[in-house]
XYZ file of C-alpha atoms in Angstrom:
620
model
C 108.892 101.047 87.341
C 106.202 99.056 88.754
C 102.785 98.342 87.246
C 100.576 98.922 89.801
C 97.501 97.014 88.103
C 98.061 92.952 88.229
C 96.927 91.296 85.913
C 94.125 88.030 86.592
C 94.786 86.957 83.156
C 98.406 86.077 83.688
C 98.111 85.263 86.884
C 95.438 82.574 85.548
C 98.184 81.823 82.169
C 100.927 80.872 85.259
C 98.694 79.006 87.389
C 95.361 79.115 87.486
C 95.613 77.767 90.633
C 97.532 80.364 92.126
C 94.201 83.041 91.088
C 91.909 80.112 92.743
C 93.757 80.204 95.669
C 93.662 84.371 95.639
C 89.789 84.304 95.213
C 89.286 81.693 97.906
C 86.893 82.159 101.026
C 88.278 79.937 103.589
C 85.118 80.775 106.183
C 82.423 79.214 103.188
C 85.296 77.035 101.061
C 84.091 78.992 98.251
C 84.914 82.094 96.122
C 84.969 85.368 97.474
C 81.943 87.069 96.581
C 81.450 90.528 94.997
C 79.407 92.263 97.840
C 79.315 95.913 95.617
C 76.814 97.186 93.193
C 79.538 98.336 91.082
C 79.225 95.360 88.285
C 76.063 94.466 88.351
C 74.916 96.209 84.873
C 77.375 93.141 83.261
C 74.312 90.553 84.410
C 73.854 87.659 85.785
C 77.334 86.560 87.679
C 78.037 90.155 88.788
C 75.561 90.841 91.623
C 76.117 91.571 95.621
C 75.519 87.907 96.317
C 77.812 86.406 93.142
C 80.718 84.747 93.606
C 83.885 85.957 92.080
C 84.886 82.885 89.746
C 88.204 83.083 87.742
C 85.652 83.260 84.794
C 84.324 86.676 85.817
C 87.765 88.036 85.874
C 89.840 86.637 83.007
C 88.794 86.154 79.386
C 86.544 89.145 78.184
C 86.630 90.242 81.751
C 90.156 90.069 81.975
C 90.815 94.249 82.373
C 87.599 94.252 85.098
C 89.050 94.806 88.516
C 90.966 98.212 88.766
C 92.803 99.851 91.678
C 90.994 102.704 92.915
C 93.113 105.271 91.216
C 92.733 103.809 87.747
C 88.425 104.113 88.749
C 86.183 106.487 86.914
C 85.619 109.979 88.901
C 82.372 108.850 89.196
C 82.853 105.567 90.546
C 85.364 106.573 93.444
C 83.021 109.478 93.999
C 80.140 107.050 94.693
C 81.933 104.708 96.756
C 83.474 107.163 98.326
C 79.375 108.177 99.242
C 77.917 105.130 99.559
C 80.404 103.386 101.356
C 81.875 106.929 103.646
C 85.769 105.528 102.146
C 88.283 108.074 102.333
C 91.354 107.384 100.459
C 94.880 106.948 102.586
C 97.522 108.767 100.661
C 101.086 107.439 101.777
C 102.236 109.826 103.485
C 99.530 109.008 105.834
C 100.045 105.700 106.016
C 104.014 106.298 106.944
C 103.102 109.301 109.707
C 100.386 106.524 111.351
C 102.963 102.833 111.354
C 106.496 105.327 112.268
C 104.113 106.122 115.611
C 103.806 102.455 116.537
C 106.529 100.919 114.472
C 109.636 103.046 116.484
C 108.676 100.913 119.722
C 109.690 97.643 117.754
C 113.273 99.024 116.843
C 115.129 97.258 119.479
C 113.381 93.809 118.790
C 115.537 91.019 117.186
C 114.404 90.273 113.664
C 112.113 87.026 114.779
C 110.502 88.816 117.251
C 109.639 91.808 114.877
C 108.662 89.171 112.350
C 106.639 87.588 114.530
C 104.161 90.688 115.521
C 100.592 90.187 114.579
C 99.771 93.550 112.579
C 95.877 93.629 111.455
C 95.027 96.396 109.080
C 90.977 96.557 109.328
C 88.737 97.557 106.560
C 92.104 97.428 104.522
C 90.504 98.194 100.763
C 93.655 97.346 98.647
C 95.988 97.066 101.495
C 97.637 100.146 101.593
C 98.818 99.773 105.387
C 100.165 96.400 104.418
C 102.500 96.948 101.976
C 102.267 100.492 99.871
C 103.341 99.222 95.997
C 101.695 102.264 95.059
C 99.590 105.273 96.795
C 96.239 104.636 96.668
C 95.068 107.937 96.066
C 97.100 109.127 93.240
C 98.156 105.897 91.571
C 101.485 106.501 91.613
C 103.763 103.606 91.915
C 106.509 103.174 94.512
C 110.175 101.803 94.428
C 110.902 99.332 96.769
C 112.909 101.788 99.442
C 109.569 104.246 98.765
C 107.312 101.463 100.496
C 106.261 102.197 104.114
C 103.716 99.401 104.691
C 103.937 97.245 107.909
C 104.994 94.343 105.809
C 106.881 96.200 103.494
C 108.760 97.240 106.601
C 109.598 93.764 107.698
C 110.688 92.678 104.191
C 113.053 94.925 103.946
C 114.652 94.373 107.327
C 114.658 90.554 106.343
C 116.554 91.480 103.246
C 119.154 93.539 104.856
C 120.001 90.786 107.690
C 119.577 87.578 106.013
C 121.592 86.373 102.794
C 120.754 82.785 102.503
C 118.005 82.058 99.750
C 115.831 79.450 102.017
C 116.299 81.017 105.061
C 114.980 84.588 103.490
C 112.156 82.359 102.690
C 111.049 81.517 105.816
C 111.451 84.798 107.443
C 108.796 85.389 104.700
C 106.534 82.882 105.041
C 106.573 84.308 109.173
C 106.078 88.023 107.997
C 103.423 86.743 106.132
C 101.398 84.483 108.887
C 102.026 87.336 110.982
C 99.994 90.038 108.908
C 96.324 90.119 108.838
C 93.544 92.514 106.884
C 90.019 92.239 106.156
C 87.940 93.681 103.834
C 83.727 94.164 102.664
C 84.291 94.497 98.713
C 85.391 91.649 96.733
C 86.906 93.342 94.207
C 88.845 95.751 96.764
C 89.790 92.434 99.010
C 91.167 90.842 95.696
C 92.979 93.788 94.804
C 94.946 93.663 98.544
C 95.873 89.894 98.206
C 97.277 90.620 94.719
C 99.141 93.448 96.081
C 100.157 90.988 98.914
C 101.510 88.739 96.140
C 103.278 90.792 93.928
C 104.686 92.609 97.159
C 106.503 89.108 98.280
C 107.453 88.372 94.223
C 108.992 91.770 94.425
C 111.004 91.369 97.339
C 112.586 88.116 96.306
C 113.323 89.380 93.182
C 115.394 92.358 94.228
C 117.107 89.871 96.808
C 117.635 86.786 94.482
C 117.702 88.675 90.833
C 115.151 86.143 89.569
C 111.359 85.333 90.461
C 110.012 82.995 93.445
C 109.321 79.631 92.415
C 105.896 78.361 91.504
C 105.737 76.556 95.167
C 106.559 79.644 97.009
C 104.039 81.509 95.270
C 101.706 79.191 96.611
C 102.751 79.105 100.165
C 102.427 82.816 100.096
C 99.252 82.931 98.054
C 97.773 80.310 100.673
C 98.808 82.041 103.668
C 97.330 85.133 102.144
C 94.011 83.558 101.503
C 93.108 82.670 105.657
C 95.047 86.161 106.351
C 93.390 88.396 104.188
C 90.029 87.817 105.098
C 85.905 88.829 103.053
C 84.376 90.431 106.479
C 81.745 93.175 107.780
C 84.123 94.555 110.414
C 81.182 95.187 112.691
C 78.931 91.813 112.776
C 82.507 89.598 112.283
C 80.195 87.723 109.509
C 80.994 86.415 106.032
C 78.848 89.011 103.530
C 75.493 87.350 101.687
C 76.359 83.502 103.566
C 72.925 83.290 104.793
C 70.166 81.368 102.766
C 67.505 82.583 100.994
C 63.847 82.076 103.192
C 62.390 78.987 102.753
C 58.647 77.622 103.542
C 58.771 75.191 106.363
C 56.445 73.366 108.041
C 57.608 72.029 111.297
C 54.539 69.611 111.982
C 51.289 68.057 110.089
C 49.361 70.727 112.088
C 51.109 73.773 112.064
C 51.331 76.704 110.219
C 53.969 77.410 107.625
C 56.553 79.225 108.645
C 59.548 81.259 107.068
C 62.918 80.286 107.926
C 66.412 82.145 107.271
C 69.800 81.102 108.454
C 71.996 83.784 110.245
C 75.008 84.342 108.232
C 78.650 82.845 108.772
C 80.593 84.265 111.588
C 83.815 85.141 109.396
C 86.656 82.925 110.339
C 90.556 83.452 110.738
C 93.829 81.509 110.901
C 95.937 81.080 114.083
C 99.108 80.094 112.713
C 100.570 78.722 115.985
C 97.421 76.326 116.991
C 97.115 75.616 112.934
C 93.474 76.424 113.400
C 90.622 77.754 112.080
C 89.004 80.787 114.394
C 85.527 82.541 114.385
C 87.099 86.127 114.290
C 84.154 87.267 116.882
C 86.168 85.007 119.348
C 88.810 87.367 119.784
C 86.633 90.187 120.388
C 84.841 89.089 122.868
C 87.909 87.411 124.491
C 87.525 83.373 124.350
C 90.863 82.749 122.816
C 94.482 84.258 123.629
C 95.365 85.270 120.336
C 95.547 89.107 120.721
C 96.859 91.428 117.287
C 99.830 93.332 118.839
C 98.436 96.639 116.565
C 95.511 97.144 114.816
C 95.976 100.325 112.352
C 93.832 101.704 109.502
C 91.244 104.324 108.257
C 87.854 103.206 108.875
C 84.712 103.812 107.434
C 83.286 106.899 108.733
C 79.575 106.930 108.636
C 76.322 105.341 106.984
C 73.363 106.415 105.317
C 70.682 106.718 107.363
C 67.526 108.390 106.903
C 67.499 111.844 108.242
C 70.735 111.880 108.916
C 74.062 110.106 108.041
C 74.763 107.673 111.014
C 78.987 107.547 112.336
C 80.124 104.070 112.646
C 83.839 104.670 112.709
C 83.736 104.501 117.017
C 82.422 101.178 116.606
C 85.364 100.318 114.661
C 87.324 101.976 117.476
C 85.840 100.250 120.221
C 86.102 97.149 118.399
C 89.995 97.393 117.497
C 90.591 98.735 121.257
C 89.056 94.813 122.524
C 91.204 92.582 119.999
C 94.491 94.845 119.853
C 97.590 95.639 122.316
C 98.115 98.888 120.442
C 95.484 100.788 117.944
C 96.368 103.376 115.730
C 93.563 105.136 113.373
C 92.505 107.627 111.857
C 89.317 109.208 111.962
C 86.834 112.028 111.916
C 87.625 114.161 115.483
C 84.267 115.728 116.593
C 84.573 113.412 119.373
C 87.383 114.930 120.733
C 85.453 117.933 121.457
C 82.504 115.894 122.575
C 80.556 117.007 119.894
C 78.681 115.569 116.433
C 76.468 111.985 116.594
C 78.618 109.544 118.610
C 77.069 108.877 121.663
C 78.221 111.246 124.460
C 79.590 108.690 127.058
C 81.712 106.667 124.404
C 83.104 110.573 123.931
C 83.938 110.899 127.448
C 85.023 107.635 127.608
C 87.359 108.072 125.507
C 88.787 111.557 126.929
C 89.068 110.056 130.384
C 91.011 107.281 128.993
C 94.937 107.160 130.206
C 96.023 104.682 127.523
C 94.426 106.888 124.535
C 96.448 110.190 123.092
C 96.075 112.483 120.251
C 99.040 111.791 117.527
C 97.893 114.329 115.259
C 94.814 116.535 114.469
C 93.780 118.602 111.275
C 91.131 120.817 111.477
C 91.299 120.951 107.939
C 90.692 117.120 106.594
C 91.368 118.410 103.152
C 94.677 119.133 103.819
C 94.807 114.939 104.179
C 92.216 113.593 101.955
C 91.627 115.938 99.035
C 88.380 117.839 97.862
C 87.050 115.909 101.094
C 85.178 117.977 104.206
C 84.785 116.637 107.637
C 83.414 118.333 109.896
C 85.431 119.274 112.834
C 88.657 117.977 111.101
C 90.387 114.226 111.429
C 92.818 113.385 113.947
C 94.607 109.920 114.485
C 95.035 108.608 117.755
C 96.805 105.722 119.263
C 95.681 103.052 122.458
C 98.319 101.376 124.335
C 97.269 98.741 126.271
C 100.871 99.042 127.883
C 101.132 102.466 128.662
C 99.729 105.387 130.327
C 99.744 108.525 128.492
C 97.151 110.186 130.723
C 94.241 111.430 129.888
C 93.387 113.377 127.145
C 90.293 115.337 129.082
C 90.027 118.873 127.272
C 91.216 118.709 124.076
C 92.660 121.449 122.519
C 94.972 122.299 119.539
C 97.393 124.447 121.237
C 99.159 123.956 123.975
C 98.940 127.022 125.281
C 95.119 127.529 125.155
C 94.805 123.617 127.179
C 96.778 125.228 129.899
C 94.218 128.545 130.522
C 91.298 126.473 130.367
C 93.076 124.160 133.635
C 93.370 127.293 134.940
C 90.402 128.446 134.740
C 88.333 125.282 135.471
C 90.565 124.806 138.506
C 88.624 127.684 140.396
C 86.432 126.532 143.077
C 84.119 129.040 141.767
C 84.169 127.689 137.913
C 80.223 127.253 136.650
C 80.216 127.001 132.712
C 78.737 129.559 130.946
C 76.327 127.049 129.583
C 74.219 127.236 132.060
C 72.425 130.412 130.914
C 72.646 129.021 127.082
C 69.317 127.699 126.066
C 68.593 125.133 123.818
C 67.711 125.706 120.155
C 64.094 125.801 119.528
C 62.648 127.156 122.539
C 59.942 129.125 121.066
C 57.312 126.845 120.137
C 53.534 127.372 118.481
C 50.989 126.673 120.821
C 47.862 124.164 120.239
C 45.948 127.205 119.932
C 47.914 127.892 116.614
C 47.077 124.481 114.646
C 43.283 124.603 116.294
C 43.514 127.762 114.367
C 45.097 127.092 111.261
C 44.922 122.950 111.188
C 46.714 123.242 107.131
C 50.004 124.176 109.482
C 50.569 121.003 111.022
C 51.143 119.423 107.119
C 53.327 122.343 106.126
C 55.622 122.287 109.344
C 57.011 119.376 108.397
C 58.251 115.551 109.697
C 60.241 115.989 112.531
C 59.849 119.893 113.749
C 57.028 119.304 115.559
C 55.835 122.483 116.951
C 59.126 124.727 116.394
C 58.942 127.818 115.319
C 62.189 127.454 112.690
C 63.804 129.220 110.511
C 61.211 128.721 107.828
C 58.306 129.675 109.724
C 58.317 133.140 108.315
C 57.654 131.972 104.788
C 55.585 129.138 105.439
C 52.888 130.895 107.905
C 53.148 134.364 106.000
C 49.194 134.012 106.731
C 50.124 134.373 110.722
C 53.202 136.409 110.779
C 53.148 140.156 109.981
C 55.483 142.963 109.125
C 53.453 145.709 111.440
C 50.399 145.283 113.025
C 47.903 148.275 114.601
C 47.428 146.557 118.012
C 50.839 145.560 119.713
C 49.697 144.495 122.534
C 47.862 141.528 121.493
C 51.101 140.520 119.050
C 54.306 139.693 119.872
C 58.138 140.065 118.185
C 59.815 137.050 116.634
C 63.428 137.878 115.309
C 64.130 135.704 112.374
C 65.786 135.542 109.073
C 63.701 136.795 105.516
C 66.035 135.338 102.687
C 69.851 136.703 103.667
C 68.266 139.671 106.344
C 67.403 139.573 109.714
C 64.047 140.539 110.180
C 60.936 140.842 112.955
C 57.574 139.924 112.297
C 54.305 139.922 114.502
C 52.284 136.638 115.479
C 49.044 137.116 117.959
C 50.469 135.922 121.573
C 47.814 133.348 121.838
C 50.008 131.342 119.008
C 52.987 131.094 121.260
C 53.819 129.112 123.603
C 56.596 131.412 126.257
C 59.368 129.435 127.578
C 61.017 131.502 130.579
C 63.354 133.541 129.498
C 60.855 135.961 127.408
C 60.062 138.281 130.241
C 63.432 139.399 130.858
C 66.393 140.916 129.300
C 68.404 137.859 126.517
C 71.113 138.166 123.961
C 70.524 136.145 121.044
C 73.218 135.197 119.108
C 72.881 133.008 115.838
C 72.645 129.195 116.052
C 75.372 129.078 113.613
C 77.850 131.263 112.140
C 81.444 130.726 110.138
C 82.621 134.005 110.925
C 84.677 134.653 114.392
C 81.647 137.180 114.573
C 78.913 135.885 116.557
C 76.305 138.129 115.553
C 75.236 139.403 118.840
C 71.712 140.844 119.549
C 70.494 142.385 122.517
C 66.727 142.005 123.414
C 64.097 143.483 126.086
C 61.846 141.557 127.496
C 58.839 140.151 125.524
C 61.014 139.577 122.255
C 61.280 135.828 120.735
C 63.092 134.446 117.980
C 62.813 131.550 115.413
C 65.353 128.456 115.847
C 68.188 130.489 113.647
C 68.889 131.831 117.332
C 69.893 131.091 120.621
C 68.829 132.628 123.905
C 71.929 133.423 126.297
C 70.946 135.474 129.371
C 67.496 135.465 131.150
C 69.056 138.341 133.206
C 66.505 140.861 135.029
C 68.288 144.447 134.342
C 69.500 145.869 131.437
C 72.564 146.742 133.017
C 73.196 143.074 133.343
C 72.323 142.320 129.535
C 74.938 144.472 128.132
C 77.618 143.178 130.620
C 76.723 139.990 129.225
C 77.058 141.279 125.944
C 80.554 142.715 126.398
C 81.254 139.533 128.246
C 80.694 137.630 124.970
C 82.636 140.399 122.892
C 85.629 139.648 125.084
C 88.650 138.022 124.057
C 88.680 135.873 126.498
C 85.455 134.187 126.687
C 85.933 133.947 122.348
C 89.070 132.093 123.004
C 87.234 129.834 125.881
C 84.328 129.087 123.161
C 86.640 127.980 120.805
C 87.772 125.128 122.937
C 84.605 123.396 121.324
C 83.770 125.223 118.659
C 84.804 123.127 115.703
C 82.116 123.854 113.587
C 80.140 126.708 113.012
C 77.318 125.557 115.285
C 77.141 127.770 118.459
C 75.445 124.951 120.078
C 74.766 125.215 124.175
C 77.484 122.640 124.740
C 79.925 124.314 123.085
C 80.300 127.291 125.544
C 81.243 125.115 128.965
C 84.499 125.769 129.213
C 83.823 129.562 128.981
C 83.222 130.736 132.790
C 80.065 132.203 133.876
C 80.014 135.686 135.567
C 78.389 137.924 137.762
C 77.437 140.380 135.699
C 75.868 142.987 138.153
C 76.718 145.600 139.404
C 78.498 144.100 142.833
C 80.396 141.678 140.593
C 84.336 141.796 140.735
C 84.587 142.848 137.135
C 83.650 146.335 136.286
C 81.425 145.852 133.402
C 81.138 149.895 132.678
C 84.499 149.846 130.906
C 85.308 148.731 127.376
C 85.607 145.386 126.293
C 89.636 145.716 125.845
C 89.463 146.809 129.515
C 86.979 144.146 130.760
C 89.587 141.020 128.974
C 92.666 143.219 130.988
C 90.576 142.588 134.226
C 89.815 138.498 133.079
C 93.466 137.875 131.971
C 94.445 139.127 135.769
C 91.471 137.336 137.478
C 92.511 133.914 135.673
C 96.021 134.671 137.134
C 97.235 134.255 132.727
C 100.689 134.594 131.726
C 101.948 137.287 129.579
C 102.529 134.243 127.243
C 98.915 133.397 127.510
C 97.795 136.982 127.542
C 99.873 136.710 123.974
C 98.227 134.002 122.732
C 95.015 134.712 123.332
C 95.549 138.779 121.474
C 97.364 137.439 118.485
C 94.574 134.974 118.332
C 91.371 136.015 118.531
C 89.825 139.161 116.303
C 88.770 141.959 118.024
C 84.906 142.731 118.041
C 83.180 145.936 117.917
């Protein structure tokens, strides 16, 4: 059975240059440097600038750097924080390379050999070759591996016999694979696993160990391969000097100076050159990876809110890969959550992108973990159109009644009488009047009446008041309950919707149950809700209400509904309706009689009627 930990102290008792060579930085000529917080408590030598010396792993140190698995909870739950990592379980890994890898079947082994495979933000190399999962720790046979390498290894040991000639095929498979990594102690783990990977190979081929030479070669082509880089800037981490004091002239001022850091460099095996990895994104040089694959970071602390970075990692493996294949958080799919709205569309419009998988669920993937919206991997192809992805749904069924339904000539999305959260606002008036409120309202709320209004101006809202007519209703929440209190008129500023008839529903809800409340005129409501209506007659409000009660239009919202945020964007690909009296539905039946009338209107299927009856609950 295989150990999955390697040891630094016996690779240092074989050859200790064979660990130089692993900790080597070819971009700076130096050591690798630690670039994680993780060690620093063991002093001076084991900071985020340090370099990682054979010293600082052998002797005393010698049991330092453990695979993820063999981590305290506590440490893989912080990095897991800090640094938004998600563990790749095999299984993963496998579903994610069989997607690319079954296009390269019919290649002759030199060709497959020969394809450039870069696994980015690699950690300890699990898409490379899989000696053990990463998650659970658990070590893997030989014919249990499923890494890209791994993959051409063993089709190198099942077609060629002769001892050198295996060797070179190796020393090909090897140029040919590429990975970087942030974390010194994560980017030493891969290129050990890299190592032992090839060792183990030979062995089960040859029935004895590489020689000390050919541990080398490997161990050097691993080095330039296996590269310390922030995926994002292309740089080398902590290469740029400290600020220094110069003065450029007898009469100038003193200035501070700092260099930039080191663009991160890469080997082209063909040319025998050193590369600035940068080049190949931004096109300068012909070397092209023919798949880039992996599980990127997802996100980084930010101040208010935690910022995604994963699309940059998208867009960036998209511009320096033939084929990309990763996996990542999915809101985007459904245009929704932080990434910028036109890299979303973007990507749905583009023919060479398609969904391979999606889990709404992410725990069902990476345990005890919750993304909102669920992960999905999908796969570019530079050489192939799969067409677009456009409306992205999980079943297949559902995708084809919204075509159907946004085919119409006379399609408008309901959306268009959903208002934005927050609409009700205090009016200057209000903090003229009471000038403590501005402090307790809060950084960023400005002059929203929110959720917490209730509580925090209890000296301005009321539970009853003698004279109505000078007050006004606010619907909000008081703890768990839904509740109305009274604030003078004066302290609100209207927006238009609060002379006629609304239905407010809640800005969020987990439940298939929206929540639905019908209001007259002259009612508001604190940020919890949403206004949907702005019609004139009550007969129209509670056709709107049904409308929203119906099967259909629930099915239609759950297009992009992936969270539990029933946000205005997430109701356009539910139709909008006349909802009068003159309108081709007859709202004065029941709602089970109003989604009969839709299903015909839509022209659905008895397959789609199905669907949509089995899935969706019935409201009362």
């Amino acid at each position: 059975m295989t150990t999955i930990d390697i040891s630094e102290e016996s690779l240092a008792r074989e050859s200790s240059g064979l660990l130089r060579t692993l900790l080597k930085d070819r971009t700076t000529n130096k050591s690798i440097v630690w670039a994680t917080h993780s060690y620093e408590l063991l002093g001076k030598g084991f900071g985020l600038y340090d370099r990682i010396t054979p010293s600082k792993v052998t002797g005393p140190y010698a049991n330092l750097i453990q695979p993820r698995s063999e981590k305290s909870k506590y440490e893989q739950k912080d990095r897991t924080k800090v640094r938004a990592e998600v563990f790749t379980p095999t299984g993963l890994v496998k579903q994610q390379i069989d997607t690319v890898d079954q296009d390269f079947q019919d290649q002759d082994l030199e060709a497959y050999l020969n394809l450039k495979w870069l696994e980015i933000t690699c950690g300890e190399a699990p898409y490379m070759v899989s000696r053990y999962d990463t998650v659970t720790g658990q070590a893997l046979e030989l014919e249990e591996r499923v890494g890209f390498l791994d993959r051409k290894l063993h089709r190198l040991s099942q077609q060629v016999h002769e001892e050198e000639a295996w060797f070179q095929g190796a020393v090909t498979a090897y140029q040919n694979a590429y990975g970087y990594e942030y974390q010194g102690d994560s980017l030493l783990l891969a290129r050990e696993n890299l190592l032992a990977s090839f060792i183990d190979y030979y062995q089960a081929k040859f029935d004895r160990e590489p020689s000390p030479s050919q541990k080398q070669t490997i161990a050097q082509i691993i080095s330039y391969n296996v590269l310390q880089m922030d995926g994002l800037t292309y740089t080398s981490p902590y290469t740029e000097q400290a600020k220094e004091a110069v003065q450029l002239s007898l009469f100038e001022e003193i200035v501070e100076q700092t260099s930039q850091p080191q663009k991160a460099q890469i080997k082209d095996w063909k040319t025998n050159e050193l590369i600035d990895f940068e080049r190949l994104s931004q096109g300068e040089i012909t070397m092209k990876f023919d798949v880039v694959i992996g599980n990127p970071p997802y996100q980084e602390e930010g101040g208010a809110r935690d910022e995604p970075i994963y699309h940059y990692f998208i867009e960036e493996s998209y511009k320096i890969g033939n084929k990309a294949l990763l996996i990542t958080p999915a809101r985007f799919l459904f245009n929704a959550g932080q990434t910028p709205k036109n890299w979303n569309n973007k990507m749905l419009n583009d023919e060479q992108v398609k969904v391979v998988k999606y889990w709404l669920k992410s725990n069902e993937v990476f345990s005890a973990t919750d993304i909102k919206g669920g992960v999905a991997i999908t796969y570019r192809d530079s050489e192939n159109i799969f067409g677009k992805i456009g409306t992205f749904t999980v079943f297949e069924t559902l995708n084809s009644i919204v075509q159907k339904v946004e085919n119409r000539s006379d399609f408008s999305p309901f959306s268009e009488i959903v208002y934005p959260q927050g609409i009700y606002r205090f009016s200057n008036k209000f903090f003229e009047d009471f000038p403590e409120a501005e402090q307790l309202q809060g950084k960023g709320t400005k002059n929203k009446i929110v959720s917490k209004s209730f509580t925090n101006f209890d000296f301005a809202f009321f539970n009853s008041v003698e004279l109505e007519e000078e007050y006004v209703k606010i619907l909000g929440r008081s703890g768990t309950e839904r509740t109305y209190k009274f604030i003078k008129k004066e302290y609100i500023d209207f927006p238009e919707p609060f002379t006629n008839y609304n239905i407010f529903v809640p800005e969020a809800n987990g439940s298939g149950a929206l929540g639905e409340v019908l209001s007259t005129p002259l009612i508001g409501h604190t940020d919890t809700f949403l206004t949907i209506g702005n019609v004139t007659t009550e007969f129209e409000a509670n056709a709107l209400l049904k409308y929203i009660k119906s099967k259909f239009a629930r099915a239609l919202l759950g297009v992009l509904k992936i969270t539990q945020h029933n946000s205005r964007s997430t109701w356009a690909k539910v139709p909008l309706q006349d909802f009068s009296s003159r309108s081709d539905i007859d709202w004065s039946q029941s709602v089970a009689e109003i989604d009969a009338q839709l299903y015909k209107k839509y022209g659905l299927s008895q397959e789609e009627i199905d669907f949509i009856e089995s899935k969706v609950r019935e409201m009362d």
